[in-house]
Short mmCIF file of N, CA, C and O and ligand atoms in Angstrom, two decimals:
data_model
loop_
_atom_site.label_atom_id
_atom_site.label_comp_id
_atom_site.label_asym_id
_atom_site.label_seq_id
_atom_site.Cartn_x
_atom_site.Cartn_y
_atom_site.Cartn_z
N MET A 1 153.56 56.51 111.59
CA MET A 1 152.94 55.09 111.91
C MET A 1 152.93 54.28 112.61
O MET A 1 154.92 54.04 113.00
N GLU A 2 152.50 53.92 113.49
CA GLU A 2 152.55 52.50 114.35
C GLU A 2 153.24 51.69 113.58
O GLU A 2 152.73 51.36 113.20
N HIS A 3 153.86 50.75 114.42
CA HIS A 3 154.49 49.69 114.22
C HIS A 3 153.53 48.16 113.92
O HIS A 3 153.17 48.74 115.28
N ASN A 4 153.75 47.64 113.00
CA ASN A 4 152.94 46.30 113.30
C ASN A 4 151.27 46.49 113.99
O ASN A 4 151.09 45.57 114.34
N CYS A 5 150.59 48.02 113.76
CA CYS A 5 149.39 47.61 113.85
C CYS A 5 148.67 48.14 112.78
O CYS A 5 149.04 48.04 111.40
N PRO A 6 146.55 47.79 112.42
CA PRO A 6 146.29 47.75 112.13
C PRO A 6 146.33 49.46 111.07
O PRO A 6 146.25 49.79 112.17
N LEU A 7 146.08 48.92 109.83
CA LEU A 7 145.67 50.14 108.95
C LEU A 7 144.69 51.04 109.76
O LEU A 7 143.41 50.30 109.58
N ASN A 8 145.14 52.71 109.64
CA ASN A 8 143.51 53.29 109.54
C ASN A 8 143.18 53.41 108.33
O ASN A 8 143.93 53.66 107.45
N LYS A 9 142.06 54.69 107.67
CA LYS A 9 141.36 55.14 106.54
C LYS A 9 142.72 55.71 106.03
O LYS A 9 142.43 55.45 104.72
N ILE A 10 143.11 56.29 106.55
CA ILE A 10 143.89 56.93 106.04
C ILE A 10 145.40 56.55 105.35
O ILE A 10 145.81 56.78 104.37
N GLN A 11 145.56 55.93 106.66
CA GLN A 11 146.89 54.87 105.92
C GLN A 11 146.68 54.04 104.80
O GLN A 11 147.30 54.05 103.97
N LEU A 12 145.34 53.72 104.74
CA LEU A 12 145.20 52.96 103.97
C LEU A 12 144.97 53.21 102.38
O LEU A 12 145.19 52.80 101.78
N GLY A 13 144.07 54.41 102.52
CA GLY A 13 144.39 55.34 101.71
C GLY A 13 145.90 55.58 100.77
O GLY A 13 145.79 55.47 99.78
N TYR A 14 146.65 56.05 101.51
CA TYR A 14 148.16 55.99 101.31
C TYR A 14 148.46 54.67 100.24
O TYR A 14 149.15 55.77 99.01
N HIS A 15 148.82 53.69 101.25
CA HIS A 15 149.15 52.46 100.55
C HIS A 15 148.71 52.94 99.04
O HIS A 15 149.26 51.88 98.46
N THR A 16 147.22 52.51 99.95
CA THR A 16 146.25 51.66 98.10
C THR A 16 146.69 52.86 96.90
O THR A 16 147.28 51.92 96.01
N TRP A 17 147.03 53.99 97.14
CA TRP A 17 147.20 55.14 96.09
C TRP A 17 148.92 55.02 95.73
O TRP A 17 148.75 54.60 94.04
N ASN A 18 149.83 54.19 96.35
CA ASN A 18 150.88 54.32 96.05
C ASN A 18 150.91 53.10 94.79
O ASN A 18 152.07 53.02 94.19
N LEU A 19 149.76 51.81 95.59
CA LEU A 19 150.08 51.45 94.49
C LEU A 19 149.71 51.09 93.29
O LEU A 19 149.68 50.26 92.20
N LEU A 20 148.46 51.93 92.96
CA LEU A 20 147.53 51.99 92.07
C LEU A 20 148.47 53.20 91.38
O LEU A 20 148.17 52.72 89.90
N HIS A 21 149.13 54.17 91.64
CA HIS A 21 149.59 54.41 90.72
C HIS A 21 150.98 54.45 90.42
O HIS A 21 151.85 54.39 88.91
N THR A 22 151.68 53.46 91.00
CA THR A 22 152.90 52.67 90.34
C THR A 22 152.46 51.38 89.49
O THR A 22 152.98 50.99 88.40
N LEU A 23 150.90 51.01 90.00
CA LEU A 23 151.09 50.16 88.67
C LEU A 23 150.48 50.59 87.54
O LEU A 23 151.20 49.57 86.31
N VAL A 24 149.54 51.42 87.64
CA VAL A 24 149.73 52.23 86.10
C VAL A 24 151.18 52.95 85.70
O VAL A 24 151.26 52.89 84.45
N ALA A 25 152.16 53.42 86.47
CA ALA A 25 152.62 54.21 85.88
C ALA A 25 153.75 52.47 84.91
O ALA A 25 154.99 53.05 83.70
N ASN A 26 153.59 51.34 85.46
CA ASN A 26 154.45 50.42 84.94
C ASN A 26 153.58 49.62 83.78
O ASN A 26 153.99 48.60 83.41
N TYR A 27 152.13 50.74 83.60
CA TYR A 27 151.35 49.90 82.31
C TYR A 27 151.70 49.85 80.71
O TYR A 27 152.20 50.74 80.59
N PRO A 28 151.66 48.70 80.16
CA PRO A 28 152.04 49.41 78.88
C PRO A 28 151.70 50.08 78.14
O PRO A 28 150.70 50.44 77.93
N HIS A 29 152.35 50.74 76.98
CA HIS A 29 152.28 51.57 75.68
C HIS A 29 150.92 51.22 75.10
O HIS A 29 150.29 51.91 74.75
N GLU A 30 151.38 50.37 74.94
CA GLU A 30 150.76 49.41 74.06
C GLU A 30 150.18 48.43 74.26
O GLU A 30 150.49 47.26 74.18
N PRO A 31 149.03 48.41 75.33
CA PRO A 31 148.61 46.68 75.80
C PRO A 31 147.63 46.03 75.23
O PRO A 31 146.63 46.41 74.34
N SER A 32 147.89 44.90 75.12
CA SER A 32 146.79 43.99 74.32
C SER A 32 145.32 44.34 75.19
O SER A 32 144.81 44.58 76.31
N PRO A 33 144.78 43.29 74.30
CA PRO A 33 143.02 43.45 74.80
C PRO A 33 142.75 42.23 76.20
O PRO A 33 141.76 43.06 76.76
N GLN A 34 143.61 41.94 76.26
CA GLN A 34 143.54 40.79 77.73
C GLN A 34 144.29 42.43 78.66
O GLN A 34 143.14 41.57 79.50
N LYS A 35 145.48 42.53 78.53
CA LYS A 35 145.76 43.56 79.79
C LYS A 35 144.62 44.71 80.08
O LYS A 35 144.39 45.02 81.10
N GLN A 36 144.21 44.93 79.23
CA GLN A 36 142.94 46.07 79.15
C GLN A 36 141.24 45.47 79.93
O GLN A 36 141.42 46.33 81.46
N GLU A 37 141.47 44.66 79.61
CA GLU A 37 140.47 43.96 80.71
C GLU A 37 140.87 43.54 81.57
O GLU A 37 139.59 44.37 82.78
N ASP A 38 141.75 42.96 82.05
CA ASP A 38 142.09 43.22 83.11
C ASP A 38 142.31 43.98 84.51
O ASP A 38 142.08 44.34 85.56
N VAL A 39 142.79 45.05 83.60
CA VAL A 39 142.80 46.23 84.04
C VAL A 39 141.29 47.01 84.62
O VAL A 39 141.14 47.67 85.53
N ASN A 40 140.88 46.99 84.10
CA ASN A 40 139.22 47.13 83.99
C ASN A 40 138.53 46.71 84.91
O ASN A 40 138.10 47.14 86.12
N GLN A 41 139.09 45.07 84.87
CA GLN A 41 138.37 44.47 86.41
C GLN A 41 138.93 44.31 87.66
O GLN A 41 138.14 44.44 89.03
N PHE A 42 140.29 44.66 87.54
CA PHE A 42 141.04 44.98 89.20
C PHE A 42 140.40 46.61 90.27
O PHE A 42 140.00 45.69 90.64
N PHE A 43 139.92 47.29 88.60
CA PHE A 43 139.35 48.20 89.39
C PHE A 43 138.14 48.19 89.71
O PHE A 43 137.44 48.79 90.76
N LYS A 44 137.23 47.85 89.26
CA LYS A 44 135.83 47.41 89.17
C LYS A 44 135.97 46.59 90.78
O LYS A 44 134.93 46.29 91.76
N LEU A 45 136.85 45.82 90.90
CA LEU A 45 136.78 44.44 92.15
C LEU A 45 137.44 45.50 93.25
O LEU A 45 136.95 45.23 94.31
N LEU A 46 138.21 46.53 93.29
CA LEU A 46 138.93 47.41 94.18
C LEU A 46 137.77 48.11 95.15
O LEU A 46 137.67 47.87 95.95
N GLY A 47 136.72 48.91 94.11
CA GLY A 47 136.26 49.23 94.44
C GLY A 47 134.92 48.69 95.05
O GLY A 47 133.80 48.73 96.28
N ARG A 48 134.82 47.38 95.16
CA ARG A 48 133.84 46.19 95.78
C ARG A 48 134.09 46.05 97.17
O ARG A 48 133.69 45.51 98.16
N LEU A 49 135.82 46.02 97.19
CA LEU A 49 136.56 45.29 98.02
C LEU A 49 137.20 46.19 99.36
O LEU A 49 137.89 45.47 99.95
N TYR A 50 137.29 47.10 98.89
CA TYR A 50 137.92 48.51 99.18
C TYR A 50 137.22 48.27 100.68
O TYR A 50 136.48 48.35 101.26
N PRO A 51 138.36 47.96 101.45
CA PRO A 51 137.86 48.15 102.99
C PRO A 51 137.67 49.53 103.80
O PRO A 51 138.43 49.46 104.53
N CYS A 52 136.99 50.33 102.96
CA CYS A 52 136.19 51.22 103.83
C CYS A 52 135.15 51.28 102.89
O CYS A 52 135.31 51.45 101.78
N GLN A 53 134.07 50.82 103.35
CA GLN A 53 133.01 50.60 102.67
C GLN A 53 132.33 52.15 102.13
O GLN A 53 131.72 51.82 100.82
N ALA A 54 132.49 53.47 102.60
CA ALA A 54 131.96 54.62 101.58
C ALA A 54 132.90 54.58 100.40
O ALA A 54 132.15 55.08 99.68
N CYS A 55 134.33 54.87 100.67
CA CYS A 55 134.93 54.89 99.92
C CYS A 55 134.98 53.87 99.10
O CYS A 55 134.62 54.48 97.73
N GLY A 56 134.75 52.57 98.86
CA GLY A 56 134.62 51.81 98.23
C GLY A 56 133.57 51.74 97.21
O GLY A 56 133.27 52.27 96.02
N ARG A 57 132.05 52.45 97.15
CA ARG A 57 130.56 53.03 96.83
C ARG A 57 130.97 53.83 96.21
O ARG A 57 130.39 53.31 95.59
N ASP A 58 132.34 54.92 96.83
CA ASP A 58 131.75 56.28 95.90
C ASP A 58 132.84 55.91 94.43
O ASP A 58 132.35 56.49 94.14
N PHE A 59 133.63 55.09 95.65
CA PHE A 59 134.60 54.73 93.95
C PHE A 59 134.07 54.25 92.99
O PHE A 59 134.65 54.48 91.71
N SER A 60 133.41 53.31 93.53
CA SER A 60 132.37 52.55 92.59
C SER A 60 131.60 53.30 91.61
O SER A 60 131.70 53.10 90.22
N HIS A 61 131.02 53.91 92.11
CA HIS A 61 130.01 55.18 91.33
C HIS A 61 130.85 56.07 90.59
O HIS A 61 130.45 56.30 89.21
N LEU A 62 132.32 56.58 90.73
CA LEU A 62 133.25 57.01 89.83
C LEU A 62 133.45 56.32 88.83
O LEU A 62 133.41 57.10 88.00
N LEU A 63 133.28 55.19 88.76
CA LEU A 63 134.40 53.78 88.00
C LEU A 63 132.70 54.27 86.87
O LEU A 63 132.66 54.37 85.41
N THR A 64 131.00 54.29 87.04
CA THR A 64 130.40 53.97 86.60
C THR A 64 130.15 55.55 85.60
O THR A 64 129.76 54.96 84.08
N LEU A 65 130.66 56.30 86.41
CA LEU A 65 130.66 57.77 85.68
C LEU A 65 131.71 58.21 84.87
O LEU A 65 131.90 58.72 83.94
N ARG A 66 132.88 57.49 85.35
CA ARG A 66 134.10 57.93 83.99
C ARG A 66 135.26 56.45 84.04
O ARG A 66 136.19 56.34 84.69
N PRO A 67 134.73 55.52 83.58
CA PRO A 67 135.54 53.90 83.40
C PRO A 67 136.99 54.42 83.00
O PRO A 67 137.39 55.21 82.16
N PRO A 68 137.90 53.11 83.41
CA PRO A 68 139.42 53.22 83.00
C PRO A 68 139.67 53.58 81.71
O PRO A 68 138.73 53.48 81.17
N VAL A 69 140.51 54.30 80.95
CA VAL A 69 141.32 54.79 79.95
C VAL A 69 141.97 54.34 79.72
O VAL A 69 143.52 54.09 79.76
N THR A 70 142.03 52.93 79.14
CA THR A 70 143.00 51.64 79.33
C THR A 70 143.59 51.13 78.31
O THR A 70 144.52 50.39 77.93
N THR A 71 143.22 51.91 77.16
CA THR A 71 143.69 52.07 75.90
C THR A 71 145.91 52.74 75.92
O THR A 71 146.13 52.01 75.20
N SER A 72 146.45 53.50 76.97
CA SER A 72 147.95 53.23 76.96
C SER A 72 148.33 53.43 78.11
O SER A 72 147.37 54.19 79.12
N GLN A 73 149.58 54.03 78.45
CA GLN A 73 149.63 54.38 79.99
C GLN A 73 149.59 55.50 80.26
O GLN A 73 148.86 56.09 81.40
N ASN A 74 149.83 56.41 78.71
CA ASN A 74 149.50 57.98 79.43
C ASN A 74 147.59 57.89 79.62
O ASN A 74 147.46 58.65 80.84
N THR A 75 146.91 57.76 78.90
CA THR A 75 145.65 57.57 79.20
C THR A 75 145.07 57.12 80.39
O THR A 75 144.13 57.92 80.79
N LEU A 76 146.46 56.02 80.67
CA LEU A 76 145.38 55.38 82.35
C LEU A 76 145.82 56.21 83.11
O LEU A 76 144.81 56.06 84.09
N SER A 77 147.04 56.74 83.58
CA SER A 77 147.77 57.73 84.38
C SER A 77 146.52 58.50 84.36
O SER A 77 146.16 59.48 85.49
N GLN A 78 146.26 59.40 82.97
CA GLN A 78 145.91 60.44 83.47
C GLN A 78 144.44 60.28 83.84
O GLN A 78 144.58 61.15 84.67
N TRP A 79 143.72 58.84 83.78
CA TRP A 79 142.54 58.79 84.25
C TRP A 79 142.77 58.81 85.59
O TRP A 79 142.02 59.11 86.03
N LEU A 80 143.10 58.14 86.25
CA LEU A 80 143.41 57.86 87.25
C LEU A 80 144.04 59.31 88.41
O LEU A 80 143.43 59.41 89.30
N CYS A 81 145.10 59.98 88.04
CA CYS A 81 145.23 61.10 88.60
C CYS A 81 143.99 61.98 88.62
O CYS A 81 143.61 62.12 89.48
N SER A 82 143.32 61.98 87.66
CA SER A 82 141.86 62.70 87.99
C SER A 82 141.07 62.02 88.61
O SER A 82 139.95 62.93 89.51
N ILE A 83 141.02 60.93 89.01
CA ILE A 83 139.87 59.64 89.66
C ILE A 83 140.30 60.58 91.27
O ILE A 83 139.66 60.80 92.51
N HIS A 84 141.94 60.63 91.35
CA HIS A 84 141.91 61.24 92.60
C HIS A 84 142.04 62.01 92.62
O HIS A 84 141.82 62.73 94.43
N ASN A 85 141.96 62.79 92.02
CA ASN A 85 141.15 64.62 91.81
C ASN A 85 140.36 64.81 92.53
O ASN A 85 140.50 65.20 94.05
N ASP A 86 139.72 63.74 92.48
CA ASP A 86 138.00 63.83 92.88
C ASP A 86 137.53 63.65 93.96
O ASP A 86 137.40 63.97 94.74
N VAL A 87 138.59 62.05 94.15
CA VAL A 87 138.39 62.02 96.24
C VAL A 87 139.07 63.40 97.07
O VAL A 87 138.94 63.23 97.52
N ASN A 88 140.13 63.61 95.85
CA ASN A 88 141.00 64.80 97.03
C ASN A 88 140.50 65.37 97.29
O ASN A 88 139.73 66.36 98.17
N GLN A 89 139.24 66.05 95.97
CA GLN A 89 138.36 67.07 96.52
C GLN A 89 137.09 67.15 97.47
O GLN A 89 137.20 67.95 97.82
N LYS A 90 136.78 65.69 97.32
CA LYS A 90 136.07 65.21 98.21
C LYS A 90 135.46 65.19 99.61
O LYS A 90 135.27 66.05 100.55
N ILE A 91 137.62 65.45 99.96
CA ILE A 91 137.72 65.65 100.70
C ILE A 91 138.61 66.21 101.60
O ILE A 91 139.33 66.20 102.24
N GLY A 92 138.60 66.99 100.23
CA GLY A 92 139.32 69.05 101.18
C GLY A 92 140.97 68.73 101.12
O GLY A 92 141.53 69.21 101.71
N LYS A 93 140.95 67.49 100.54
CA LYS A 93 142.87 67.95 100.13
C LYS A 93 143.58 68.82 98.75
O LYS A 93 142.18 68.57 97.64
N SER A 94 144.28 68.61 98.63
CA SER A 94 144.88 69.87 97.45
C SER A 94 145.07 69.13 96.08
O SER A 94 144.56 67.49 95.90
N PHE A 95 144.28 69.77 95.22
CA PHE A 95 144.69 69.26 93.35
C PHE A 95 146.13 68.94 93.18
O PHE A 95 146.75 69.82 92.88
N PHE A 96 146.30 67.68 92.66
CA PHE A 96 147.69 67.54 92.23
C PHE A 96 147.67 67.28 90.43
O PHE A 96 146.05 67.91 89.31
N ASP A 97 148.38 68.19 89.61
CA ASP A 97 149.08 68.59 88.63
C ASP A 97 149.47 67.42 87.52
O ASP A 97 150.55 66.98 88.21
N CYS A 98 148.29 66.71 87.13
CA CYS A 98 147.80 65.83 86.13
C CYS A 98 149.14 65.60 84.47
O CYS A 98 149.80 65.17 84.27
N ASN A 99 149.86 66.68 84.78
CA ASN A 99 150.74 67.15 83.77
C ASN A 99 151.94 66.64 84.64
O ASN A 99 152.99 66.17 83.82
N LYS A 100 152.31 66.06 85.67
CA LYS A 100 153.48 65.80 86.64
C LYS A 100 152.89 64.39 86.91
O LYS A 100 154.07 63.60 87.64
N VAL A 101 152.40 63.67 86.63
CA VAL A 101 151.60 62.67 86.74
C VAL A 101 152.90 61.58 86.83
O VAL A 101 153.55 60.18 87.54
N ASN A 102 153.84 61.02 86.07
CA ASN A 102 154.35 60.54 85.44
C ASN A 102 155.86 60.79 85.59
O ASN A 102 156.51 60.03 86.28
N GLU A 103 156.15 62.03 86.33
CA GLU A 103 157.04 62.78 86.88
C GLU A 103 157.83 62.19 88.37
O GLU A 103 158.14 61.43 88.76
N ARG A 104 156.45 62.26 89.21
CA ARG A 104 155.77 61.65 90.46
C ARG A 104 156.16 60.26 90.94
O ARG A 104 156.96 59.56 91.38
N TRP A 105 155.54 59.42 89.76
CA TRP A 105 155.28 57.95 90.18
C TRP A 105 156.47 57.08 88.57
O TRP A 105 156.16 56.00 88.93
N ARG A 106 156.87 57.44 87.99
CA ARG A 106 157.24 56.65 87.17
C ARG A 106 158.66 57.30 86.41
O ARG A 106 159.54 55.97 86.83
N ASP A 107 159.12 58.28 86.79
CA ASP A 107 160.58 59.11 86.00
C ASP A 107 160.90 59.60 87.03
O ASP A 107 162.68 59.33 87.23
N GLY A 108 160.63 60.75 88.00
CA GLY A 108 161.31 61.01 89.22
C GLY A 108 160.88 62.39 88.65
O GLY A 108 161.55 62.70 86.87
N TRP A 109 161.20 63.32 89.72
CA TRP A 109 160.90 64.45 89.11
C TRP A 109 162.35 65.22 88.02
O TRP A 109 163.25 64.51 88.65
N ASN A 110 161.88 66.41 87.49
CA ASN A 110 162.47 67.18 86.86
C ASN A 110 164.13 67.23 87.01
O ASN A 110 165.00 67.03 86.56
N ASP A 111 164.00 67.66 88.44
CA ASP A 111 165.16 68.63 88.87
C ASP A 111 165.94 67.47 89.20
O ASP A 111 167.33 67.56 90.41
N GLY A 112 165.63 66.09 90.12
CA GLY A 112 166.99 65.52 89.85
C GLY A 112 166.88 64.58 90.46
O GLY A 112 167.60 63.59 91.69
N SER A 113 166.13 65.09 91.59
CA SER A 113 166.14 65.00 93.16
C SER A 113 165.73 62.93 93.49
O SER A 113 166.28 62.61 94.69
N CYS A 114 165.19 63.02 92.55
CA CYS A 114 165.12 61.25 92.94
C CYS A 114 166.14 60.29 92.31
O CYS A 114 165.83 59.41 92.39
N ASP A 115 167.24 61.13 92.26
CA ASP A 115 167.95 59.96 91.08
C ASP A 115 169.23 59.79 92.29
O ASP A 115 168.97 59.90 93.02
C1 FAD B 201 139.90 53.86 96.07
C2 FAD B 201 139.94 55.32 97.38
C3 FAD B 201 139.35 56.12 97.59
C4 FAD B 201 139.08 56.40 98.75
N1 FAD B 201 138.54 57.23 99.30
C5 FAD B 201 138.28 58.18 100.73
C6 FAD B 201 137.73 58.54 100.84
O1 FAD B 201 135.83 58.91 100.52
N2 FAD B 201 136.72 59.10 102.33
C7 FAD B 201 138.62 59.43 102.74
O2 FAD B 201 138.39 59.81 103.76
N3 FAD B 201 139.27 58.85 102.27
C8 FAD B 201 139.67 57.86 101.96
N4 FAD B 201 140.16 57.78 100.91
C9 FAD B 201 141.82 58.55 101.66
C10 FAD B 201 142.51 59.67 101.15
O3 FAD B 201 141.69 59.27 99.26
C11 FAD B 201 143.92 59.27 101.21
O4 FAD B 201 144.05 57.96 100.65
C12 FAD B 201 144.03 59.53 102.39
O5 FAD B 201 143.73 60.85 103.00
C13 FAD B 201 145.59 59.31 103.05
O6 FAD B 201 146.17 61.17 102.03
P1 FAD B 201 147.59 61.49 101.95
O7 FAD B 201 147.40 63.30 102.36
O8 FAD B 201 148.31 60.55 102.56
O9 FAD B 201 147.60 61.48 100.27
P2 FAD B 201 147.21 60.52 99.15
O10 FAD B 201 145.64 61.17 98.81
O11 FAD B 201 146.85 59.04 99.73
O12 FAD B 201 148.30 60.75 98.06
C14 FAD B 201 149.15 59.76 98.38
C15 FAD B 201 150.63 60.88 96.88
O13 FAD B 201 149.72 60.67 95.87
C16 FAD B 201 149.95 61.79 95.39
N5 FAD B 201 148.79 62.02 94.94
C17 FAD B 201 147.78 63.54 95.22
N6 FAD B 201 147.32 63.68 94.39
C18 FAD B 201 147.67 62.54 93.72
C19 FAD B 201 146.98 62.30 92.07
N7 FAD B 201 145.43 63.11 91.64
N8 FAD B 201 147.38 62.52 90.87
C20 FAD B 201 148.62 61.67 91.22
N9 FAD B 201 149.04 61.40 92.67
C21 FAD B 201 148.01 62.12 93.33
C22 FAD B 201 150.95 62.71 95.68
O14 FAD B 201 151.97 62.84 96.19
C23 FAD B 201 150.38 62.22 97.47
O15 FAD B 201 151.78 62.88 98.90
C24 FAD B 201 140.35 56.51 99.47
C25 FAD B 201 141.93 55.77 99.55
C26 FAD B 201 141.69 55.50 97.65
C27 FAD B 201 142.31 54.47 97.44
#
């Protein structure tokens, strides 16, 4: 990546997914109703404001078909993983194994390589 240059679609996407998965990795196991409402609003607004118009429009459409499952960290991380896989599929990227989502984004790999 060039230093101090505007992001292209790929860079923007990569950094946004990093934020989204990390946010969800730190979501409470037992979220309050307010927290659940906040996260719903956050994803709705992300779709509306995302600075790649076609990406945001398709993301908003996905949200209407499959709204965030906000009841726990586990349900929300599985939901986001499956939504990310939908985007992966749309643009010809590989499928990510959602059984490994907390290893990748919360706990680090079981082989200790992140320790
Ligand atoms: C909301 C949104 C919508 C987008 N829509 C489009 C679009 O319509 N067209 C387009 O060309 N690009 C789109 N992008 C960008 C695209 O998804 C990628 O971010 C970009 O192509 C860079 O891909 P990457 O290979 O670096 O990995 P990314 O897809 O950015 O993933 C980053 C890292 O997340 C991990 N990962 C991959 N899949 C999953 C998963 N399912 N669950 C958990 N972790 C995973 C991997 O470790 C990967 O290295 C969108 C991005 C976002 C955030």
